Amino acid sequence: MSSPHIIRWGILATGGIAQTFTKDLLVDPATRDVSDVKHTVVAAASSSSVDRAKKFLEDCGAPSSAAAYGSYKELAADKNIDIIYVATPHSHHYQNAMLCLEAGKHVLCEKAFTVNAAQTKKLVEVAKMNRLFLMEAVWTRYFPMSLQIRKMIESGALGTVHRVIADLSFNQNVEEAWGTEHRMVNLDLAGGALLDLGIYPLTWVFQCLYHTLPKHQRKAPSVVSSIEKYSKTGADEKTSMLLTFPSAPSDPTGSHTAHGIALTNFRVATDVDGHGSANPAIRIQGTKGEIMVDHPAYRPTRYRVVLKGEGGGKSDIKEHDCPIPGGHGMFWEADEAARCVRDGKMESEGLDWEESIVIMETMDEVLRQGGVTYPYKISTTDYPVEL
């Protein structure tokens, strides 16, 4: 057996999601039956201090040789790094990812990719020009569960898939919990339910109704949406989307559309009591049956398949448990990025540039319909801009 290909990571930012991702990088790949790639962390950077970067590396259990930097520019210039994981708030993704691409680094950038589609298109342009790998870190797409479900849809096991309903909502006392400065509601940080939570319902809608189609059939959906704004900041706190896709997966007639209903809300919860009593969070409905995925939409570990009974008989129900071995589950997207870099690919087939752009354009339209706008400095494609 050949040795695994080792990918050297740099971590840009030191917040909670960066720590979760970094710890997952350091989980032994054998625990998830992966032997072809392996990850190592060679550096991390904090925008505030070297000491914070050092503590981050220590807390994550990174190798003692890993370098700590007090600026993102130093990280991007480190010649020992193959790929940089960008884990800042999405308001900063464009500027930070562009810094890394301009420095010749491959990039895995947290979702939502950017604040708008124009920024995503510009990043893609630069990645393509420099022949660099660039991927939006929609980790849920790379779960074995997601792959299994997409294969079922593509095989026709559900018949023609006409509708997907997906929700990710949390019941918060927004005023008390977040006030006006918290990133979830702060327009200066691209706050709001859509970009932070809504990307997950949209992920399920798109991976089921768009990605499962042959590439030549994939077309952007039409969008009808409704937004209620948080009165203290103007960020969206309640967003409902109805997407109509021109083609339905596994449709032998080629005559049907498909509807995707994506919901996100700060005031009510998908999982009312926090114990799974109100499942499912996602319903994928076809003419032969449906798949129901349990909450949470971002990290589900269980789904069931309910097929129509023959001759009007009782449904055949199959339960599927999909435990996450030895970590949080972010290692699967890292494995995908590592293989793409190893193989000289610039984009992932699991979520290519074209699909990321279509999803960003969909969110642009939702925000436009709801009258939500973000400050120029985080929306512009100008680079560099000090944030």
Short mmCIF file of C-alpha atoms in Angstrom, two decimals:
data_model
loop_
_atom_site.label_atom_id
_atom_site.label_comp_id
_atom_site.label_asym_id
_atom_site.label_seq_id
_atom_site.Cartn_x
_atom_site.Cartn_y
_atom_site.Cartn_z
CA MET A 1 0.00 0.00 0.00
CA SER A 2 1.34 3.43 -0.95
CA SER A 3 1.81 6.10 1.69
CA PRO A 4 -0.98 8.68 2.09
CA HIS A 5 -0.57 12.05 0.42
CA ILE A 6 0.07 14.60 3.16
CA ILE A 7 -1.52 18.04 2.84
CA ARG A 8 -0.09 20.93 4.86
CA TRP A 9 -2.74 23.29 6.20
CA GLY A 10 -2.65 26.88 7.32
CA ILE A 11 -5.56 28.11 9.45
CA LEU A 12 -6.72 31.68 8.93
CA ALA A 13 -8.59 32.82 12.09
CA THR A 14 -8.80 31.28 15.53
CA GLY A 15 -12.51 31.25 16.43
CA GLY A 16 -14.76 28.35 17.31
CA ILE A 17 -15.30 26.96 13.82
CA ALA A 18 -11.56 27.16 13.10
CA GLN A 19 -10.87 25.15 16.25
CA THR A 20 -13.45 22.50 15.37
CA PHE A 21 -12.06 22.15 11.85
CA THR A 22 -8.44 22.03 13.01
CA LYS A 23 -9.14 19.35 15.59
CA ASP A 24 -10.87 17.31 12.89
CA LEU A 25 -7.83 17.67 10.64
CA LEU A 26 -5.75 15.98 13.31
CA VAL A 27 -8.07 12.98 13.75
CA ASP A 28 -6.47 9.78 12.45
CA PRO A 29 -7.97 9.22 8.95
CA ALA A 30 -8.06 5.47 9.62
CA THR A 31 -10.97 6.04 12.01
CA ARG A 32 -13.09 6.94 8.96
CA ASP A 33 -11.51 4.32 6.65
CA VAL A 34 -9.41 6.87 4.75
CA SER A 35 -5.89 5.85 3.77
CA ASP A 36 -5.03 7.87 0.66
CA VAL A 37 -4.71 11.33 2.26
CA LYS A 38 -3.54 12.73 5.58
CA HIS A 39 -3.53 16.21 7.08
CA THR A 40 -1.05 18.20 9.09
CA VAL A 41 -1.33 21.73 10.49
CA VAL A 42 1.79 23.78 9.84
CA ALA A 43 0.59 27.28 10.78
CA ALA A 44 -2.25 29.40 12.14
CA ALA A 45 -2.84 33.14 12.26
CA SER A 46 -4.81 35.49 14.43
CA SER A 47 -5.49 39.02 13.25
CA SER A 48 -5.01 40.31 16.79
CA SER A 49 -1.87 38.69 18.23
CA VAL A 50 0.76 35.99 17.90
CA ASP A 51 -0.06 34.81 21.41
CA ARG A 52 -3.64 34.10 20.43
CA ALA A 53 -2.44 32.03 17.47
CA LYS A 54 -0.03 30.13 19.74
CA LYS A 55 -2.78 29.33 22.24
CA PHE A 56 -5.07 28.24 19.41
CA LEU A 57 -2.48 25.78 18.12
CA GLU A 58 -1.87 24.43 21.62
CA ASP A 59 -5.60 24.04 22.32
CA CYS A 60 -6.07 22.18 19.05
CA GLY A 61 -3.18 19.81 19.69
CA ALA A 62 -1.27 20.92 16.60
CA PRO A 63 2.34 19.80 16.11
CA SER A 64 4.82 21.79 18.19
CA SER A 65 6.57 22.82 14.98
CA ALA A 66 3.47 24.70 13.73
CA ALA A 67 4.10 28.41 13.22
CA ALA A 68 1.97 31.09 14.89
CA TYR A 69 1.40 34.42 13.16
CA GLY A 70 -0.13 37.71 14.29
CA SER A 71 -1.29 38.68 10.80
CA TYR A 72 -2.98 36.96 7.87
CA LYS A 73 -0.38 38.32 5.44
CA GLU A 74 2.37 36.39 7.22
CA LEU A 75 0.32 33.22 7.03
CA ALA A 76 -0.35 33.64 3.31
CA ALA A 77 3.38 34.12 2.69
CA ASP A 78 4.42 30.90 4.50
CA LYS A 79 6.02 28.64 1.88
CA ASN A 80 5.37 25.50 3.94
CA ILE A 81 1.60 25.76 3.45
CA ASP A 82 -0.27 23.95 0.66
CA ILE A 83 -3.80 25.15 1.40
CA ILE A 84 -5.39 27.71 3.71
CA TYR A 85 -8.69 27.29 5.51
CA VAL A 86 -10.47 30.66 5.77
CA ALA A 87 -12.62 30.74 8.93
CA THR A 88 -13.39 34.43 9.46
CA PRO A 89 -16.96 35.86 9.45
CA HIS A 90 -18.42 35.76 5.93
CA SER A 91 -18.15 39.54 5.73
CA HIS A 92 -14.38 39.00 5.53
CA HIS A 93 -14.24 35.93 3.28
CA TYR A 94 -13.67 37.81 0.03
CA GLN A 95 -10.76 39.90 1.28
CA ASN A 96 -9.15 37.01 3.17
CA ALA A 97 -9.56 34.42 0.39
CA MET A 98 -8.24 36.89 -2.17
CA LEU A 99 -5.16 37.50 -0.01
CA CYS A 100 -4.44 33.76 -0.02
CA LEU A 101 -5.07 33.29 -3.74
CA GLU A 102 -2.88 36.26 -4.61
CA ALA A 103 -0.14 34.64 -2.51
CA GLY A 104 -0.42 31.44 -4.57
CA LYS A 105 -2.22 29.35 -1.97
CA HIS A 106 -5.06 26.89 -2.50
CA VAL A 107 -8.14 27.88 -0.49
CA LEU A 108 -10.96 26.18 1.39
CA CYS A 109 -13.29 29.04 2.39
CA GLU A 110 -16.10 28.79 4.91
CA LYS A 111 -19.66 29.26 3.81
CA ALA A 112 -21.47 31.37 2.89
CA PHE A 113 -18.69 31.73 0.32
CA THR A 114 -18.86 35.52 0.18
CA VAL A 115 -21.37 38.32 0.78
CA ASN A 116 -22.62 38.21 -2.83
CA ALA A 117 -22.22 36.40 -6.13
CA ALA A 118 -20.04 39.13 -7.66
CA GLN A 119 -17.37 38.47 -5.03
CA THR A 120 -17.54 34.72 -5.58
CA LYS A 121 -17.15 35.19 -9.33
CA LYS A 122 -14.07 37.35 -8.77
CA LEU A 123 -12.46 34.74 -6.50
CA VAL A 124 -13.13 32.08 -9.12
CA GLU A 125 -11.59 34.29 -11.79
CA VAL A 126 -8.39 34.71 -9.77
CA ALA A 127 -8.22 31.01 -8.84
CA LYS A 128 -8.65 30.04 -12.47
CA MET A 129 -6.03 32.54 -13.63
CA ASN A 130 -3.51 31.27 -11.07
CA ARG A 131 -4.53 27.60 -11.49
CA LEU A 132 -5.34 27.23 -7.81
CA PHE A 133 -7.85 25.05 -6.02
CA LEU A 134 -10.78 26.94 -4.47
CA MET A 135 -13.75 25.43 -2.68
CA GLU A 136 -16.63 26.63 -0.52
CA ALA A 137 -16.54 24.70 2.76
CA VAL A 138 -20.07 23.32 2.79
CA TRP A 139 -19.07 20.40 4.98
CA THR A 140 -22.48 18.70 5.02
CA ARG A 141 -22.19 17.93 1.31
CA TYR A 142 -19.29 15.57 1.95
CA PHE A 143 -20.97 13.49 4.65
CA PRO A 144 -21.38 9.85 3.58
CA MET A 145 -25.09 10.40 4.29
CA SER A 146 -25.29 13.15 1.66
CA LEU A 147 -23.56 10.96 -0.89
CA GLN A 148 -25.93 8.07 -0.14
CA ILE A 149 -29.01 10.26 -0.51
CA ARG A 150 -27.84 11.82 -3.76
CA LYS A 151 -27.17 8.35 -5.19
CA MET A 152 -30.68 7.23 -4.23
CA ILE A 153 -32.19 10.23 -6.01
CA GLU A 154 -30.04 9.69 -9.10
CA SER A 155 -30.91 5.97 -9.22
CA GLY A 156 -34.62 6.72 -9.40
CA ALA A 157 -35.35 4.92 -6.11
CA LEU A 158 -37.69 7.76 -5.09
CA GLY A 159 -39.18 8.13 -8.56
CA THR A 160 -39.43 11.68 -9.87
CA VAL A 161 -38.43 14.04 -7.05
CA HIS A 162 -40.93 16.89 -7.05
CA ARG A 163 -40.25 18.63 -3.76
CA VAL A 164 -37.67 19.21 -1.03
CA ILE A 165 -38.54 20.99 2.20
CA ALA A 166 -35.60 21.96 4.44
CA ASP A 167 -35.45 24.01 7.62
CA LEU A 168 -32.79 25.24 10.00
CA SER A 169 -34.16 27.56 12.68
CA PHE A 170 -33.32 28.34 16.31
CA ASN A 171 -35.66 29.84 18.87
CA GLN A 172 -33.75 32.78 20.32
CA ASN A 173 -34.62 35.81 22.37
CA VAL A 174 -32.69 37.82 19.78
CA GLU A 175 -32.69 41.10 21.67
CA GLU A 176 -31.26 39.55 24.84
CA ALA A 177 -28.92 37.03 23.21
CA TRP A 178 -27.46 39.12 20.39
CA GLY A 179 -28.45 42.77 20.83
CA THR A 180 -27.04 44.78 17.94
CA GLU A 181 -23.32 43.96 17.77
CA HIS A 182 -23.30 40.16 17.62
CA ARG A 183 -22.19 38.76 14.25
CA MET A 184 -25.56 37.02 13.78
CA VAL A 185 -27.41 40.35 13.50
CA ASN A 186 -24.67 42.86 12.67
CA LEU A 187 -24.87 44.08 9.05
CA ASP A 188 -21.21 45.12 9.17
CA LEU A 189 -20.41 41.40 9.58
CA ALA A 190 -23.00 40.30 6.97
CA GLY A 191 -25.27 39.13 9.78
CA GLY A 192 -28.69 37.63 9.31
CA ALA A 193 -30.43 34.27 9.19
CA LEU A 194 -29.92 33.66 5.47
CA LEU A 195 -26.14 33.78 5.14
CA ASP A 196 -25.50 32.07 8.46
CA LEU A 197 -28.25 29.44 8.79
CA GLY A 198 -30.13 29.57 5.49
CA ILE A 199 -27.16 28.22 3.56
CA TYR A 200 -27.90 24.79 5.07
CA PRO A 201 -31.53 24.45 3.93
CA LEU A 202 -30.36 25.75 0.56
CA THR A 203 -27.59 23.13 0.58
CA TRP A 204 -30.17 20.36 0.90
CA VAL A 205 -32.43 21.86 -1.75
CA PHE A 206 -29.58 22.28 -4.22
CA GLN A 207 -27.79 19.01 -3.60
CA CYS A 208 -31.08 17.12 -4.08
CA LEU A 209 -32.78 19.07 -6.88
CA TYR A 210 -29.86 20.62 -8.80
CA HIS A 211 -26.72 18.56 -8.24
CA THR A 212 -28.47 15.25 -8.99
CA LEU A 213 -29.30 16.38 -12.52
CA PRO A 214 -26.92 15.80 -15.45
CA LYS A 215 -24.82 18.94 -15.87
CA HIS A 216 -26.51 19.96 -19.12
CA GLN A 217 -29.89 19.99 -17.35
CA ARG A 218 -28.83 22.12 -14.39
CA LYS A 219 -30.47 25.54 -14.57
CA ALA A 220 -30.87 28.22 -11.93
CA PRO A 221 -34.22 28.28 -10.13
CA SER A 222 -36.71 31.10 -10.07
CA VAL A 223 -37.06 32.60 -6.60
CA VAL A 224 -39.99 33.83 -4.55
CA SER A 225 -39.14 34.76 -0.98
CA SER A 226 -40.26 36.60 2.12
CA ILE A 227 -38.10 38.26 4.76
CA GLU A 228 -38.82 39.87 8.10
CA LYS A 229 -36.03 42.16 9.30
CA TYR A 230 -34.69 42.44 12.83
CA SER A 231 -35.90 45.87 13.89
CA LYS A 232 -32.70 46.83 15.72
CA THR A 233 -30.25 46.29 12.81
CA GLY A 234 -32.11 45.51 9.59
CA ALA A 235 -30.62 42.04 9.23
CA ASP A 236 -33.00 39.26 8.18
CA GLU A 237 -34.34 37.29 11.14
CA LYS A 238 -37.00 35.26 9.34
CA THR A 239 -36.52 34.11 5.75
CA SER A 240 -38.64 31.73 3.67
CA MET A 241 -37.77 30.75 0.10
CA LEU A 242 -39.66 28.95 -2.66
CA LEU A 243 -37.35 27.92 -5.49
CA THR A 244 -38.71 26.49 -8.73
CA PHE A 245 -36.22 24.39 -10.68
CA PRO A 246 -36.96 23.95 -14.42
CA SER A 247 -36.26 20.20 -14.29
CA ALA A 248 -37.09 17.52 -11.73
CA PRO A 249 -34.58 14.76 -10.89
CA SER A 250 -35.32 11.28 -12.33
CA ASP A 251 -38.19 12.58 -14.46
CA PRO A 252 -38.54 10.28 -17.49
CA THR A 253 -40.93 12.70 -19.21
CA GLY A 254 -38.72 15.77 -18.81
CA SER A 255 -41.87 17.82 -18.34
CA HIS A 256 -41.94 18.54 -14.61
CA THR A 257 -40.47 21.29 -12.49
CA ALA A 258 -39.30 20.73 -8.89
CA HIS A 259 -39.95 22.91 -5.86
CA GLY A 260 -37.42 23.59 -3.14
CA ILE A 261 -38.69 25.18 0.06
CA ALA A 262 -35.89 26.51 2.27
CA LEU A 263 -36.70 28.00 5.66
CA THR A 264 -34.69 29.73 8.37
CA ASN A 265 -35.79 31.69 11.41
CA PHE A 266 -34.34 33.14 14.60
CA ARG A 267 -37.66 33.15 16.48
CA VAL A 268 -38.85 29.54 16.19
CA ALA A 269 -36.94 26.26 16.22
CA THR A 270 -36.74 23.30 13.87
CA ASP A 271 -36.15 21.13 16.94
CA VAL A 272 -38.54 22.55 19.53
CA ASP A 273 -37.25 20.85 22.67
CA GLY A 274 -33.68 20.12 21.60
CA HIS A 275 -34.28 16.36 21.78
CA GLY A 276 -35.39 15.58 18.25
CA SER A 277 -39.09 15.49 19.08
CA ALA A 278 -40.07 17.55 16.04
CA ASN A 279 -38.13 15.73 13.31
CA PRO A 280 -37.60 15.60 10.37
CA ALA A 281 -35.71 18.76 9.35
CA ILE A 282 -35.56 17.78 5.66
CA ARG A 283 -38.12 15.97 3.51
CA ILE A 284 -37.16 14.82 0.01
CA GLN A 285 -40.33 13.77 -1.75
CA GLY A 286 -40.67 11.68 -4.89
CA THR A 287 -43.41 9.75 -6.65
CA LYS A 288 -42.25 6.42 -5.15
CA GLY A 289 -41.51 7.63 -1.64
CA GLU A 290 -39.50 10.06 0.42
CA ILE A 291 -36.39 10.50 2.51
CA MET A 292 -36.67 12.21 5.89
CA VAL A 293 -33.49 13.61 7.44
CA ASP A 294 -33.34 14.41 11.13
CA HIS A 295 -32.28 17.75 12.61
CA PRO A 296 -29.83 19.44 12.50
CA ALA A 297 -29.58 20.15 8.78
CA TYR A 298 -25.88 20.99 9.13
CA ARG A 299 -24.86 17.79 10.96
CA PRO A 300 -27.50 15.08 10.63
CA THR A 301 -26.70 11.52 11.73
CA ARG A 302 -29.95 9.75 10.93
CA TYR A 303 -32.42 9.46 8.07
CA ARG A 304 -35.26 7.20 7.05
CA VAL A 305 -36.56 6.09 3.69
CA VAL A 306 -40.32 5.65 3.35
CA LEU A 307 -41.42 3.95 0.13
CA LYS A 308 -44.99 3.57 -1.07
CA GLY A 309 -46.47 0.20 -0.21
CA GLU A 310 -47.49 -2.02 -3.11
CA GLY A 311 -51.18 -2.17 -3.85
CA GLY A 312 -51.97 0.43 -1.23
CA GLY A 313 -50.30 -1.56 1.52
CA LYS A 314 -48.30 -0.20 4.43
CA SER A 315 -45.13 1.72 3.61
CA ASP A 316 -41.75 0.06 3.71
CA ILE A 317 -39.69 2.10 6.20
CA LYS A 318 -35.93 1.77 6.52
CA GLU A 319 -34.00 3.61 9.22
CA HIS A 320 -30.37 4.61 8.56
CA ASP A 321 -27.96 5.64 11.31
CA CYS A 322 -24.88 7.50 10.09
CA PRO A 323 -22.59 8.08 13.09
CA ILE A 324 -19.66 10.46 12.75
CA PRO A 325 -16.47 8.62 13.75
CA GLY A 326 -13.92 10.24 16.03
CA GLY A 327 -14.66 13.90 15.43
CA HIS A 328 -17.17 16.52 14.39
CA GLY A 329 -17.46 15.63 10.70
CA MET A 330 -15.50 18.45 9.08
CA PHE A 331 -12.71 16.07 8.09
CA TRP A 332 -14.67 14.76 5.10
CA GLU A 333 -14.59 18.13 3.33
CA ALA A 334 -10.88 18.38 4.19
CA ASP A 335 -10.31 14.94 2.63
CA GLU A 336 -12.05 16.12 -0.54
CA ALA A 337 -9.94 19.28 -0.68
CA ALA A 338 -6.76 17.24 -0.11
CA ARG A 339 -7.58 14.86 -2.96
CA CYS A 340 -8.34 17.74 -5.31
CA VAL A 341 -5.03 19.45 -4.48
CA ARG A 342 -3.19 16.14 -4.83
CA ASP A 343 -4.77 15.50 -8.22
CA GLY A 344 -4.22 19.01 -9.56
CA LYS A 345 -7.92 19.89 -9.67
CA MET A 346 -9.04 23.48 -9.27
CA GLU A 347 -12.58 22.69 -8.10
CA SER A 348 -14.52 19.89 -6.43
CA GLU A 349 -17.09 17.85 -8.31
CA GLY A 350 -19.09 17.70 -5.08
CA LEU A 351 -19.63 21.48 -5.19
CA ASP A 352 -18.10 23.11 -8.24
CA TRP A 353 -17.66 26.82 -8.87
CA GLU A 354 -20.70 27.05 -11.11
CA GLU A 355 -23.03 25.66 -8.43
CA SER A 356 -21.57 27.85 -5.68
CA ILE A 357 -22.19 30.88 -7.90
CA VAL A 358 -25.81 29.85 -8.63
CA ILE A 359 -26.44 29.44 -4.88
CA MET A 360 -24.91 32.86 -4.19
CA GLU A 361 -27.05 34.38 -6.95
CA THR A 362 -30.10 32.78 -5.36
CA MET A 363 -29.24 34.36 -2.01
CA ASP A 364 -28.62 37.70 -3.74
CA GLU A 365 -32.14 37.57 -5.13
CA VAL A 366 -33.67 36.62 -1.77
CA LEU A 367 -31.94 39.56 -0.09
CA ARG A 368 -32.97 41.88 -2.94
CA GLN A 369 -36.61 40.87 -2.60
CA GLY A 370 -36.42 41.40 1.15
CA GLY A 371 -34.71 44.78 0.88
CA VAL A 372 -31.62 43.71 2.86
CA THR A 373 -28.40 45.47 1.90
CA TYR A 374 -24.90 45.25 3.34
CA PRO A 375 -22.32 48.04 3.67
CA TYR A 376 -20.22 48.81 0.61
CA LYS A 377 -16.91 47.88 2.22
CA ILE A 378 -17.96 44.25 2.71
CA SER A 379 -19.92 43.99 -0.57
CA THR A 380 -17.39 45.44 -2.99
CA THR A 381 -15.14 43.39 -5.26
CA ASP A 382 -12.36 45.94 -4.72
CA TYR A 383 -9.21 44.48 -3.24
CA PRO A 384 -7.53 45.13 -0.90
CA VAL A 385 -10.02 46.83 1.40
CA GLU A 386 -9.26 47.28 5.11
CA LEU A 387 -12.08 45.83 7.22
#
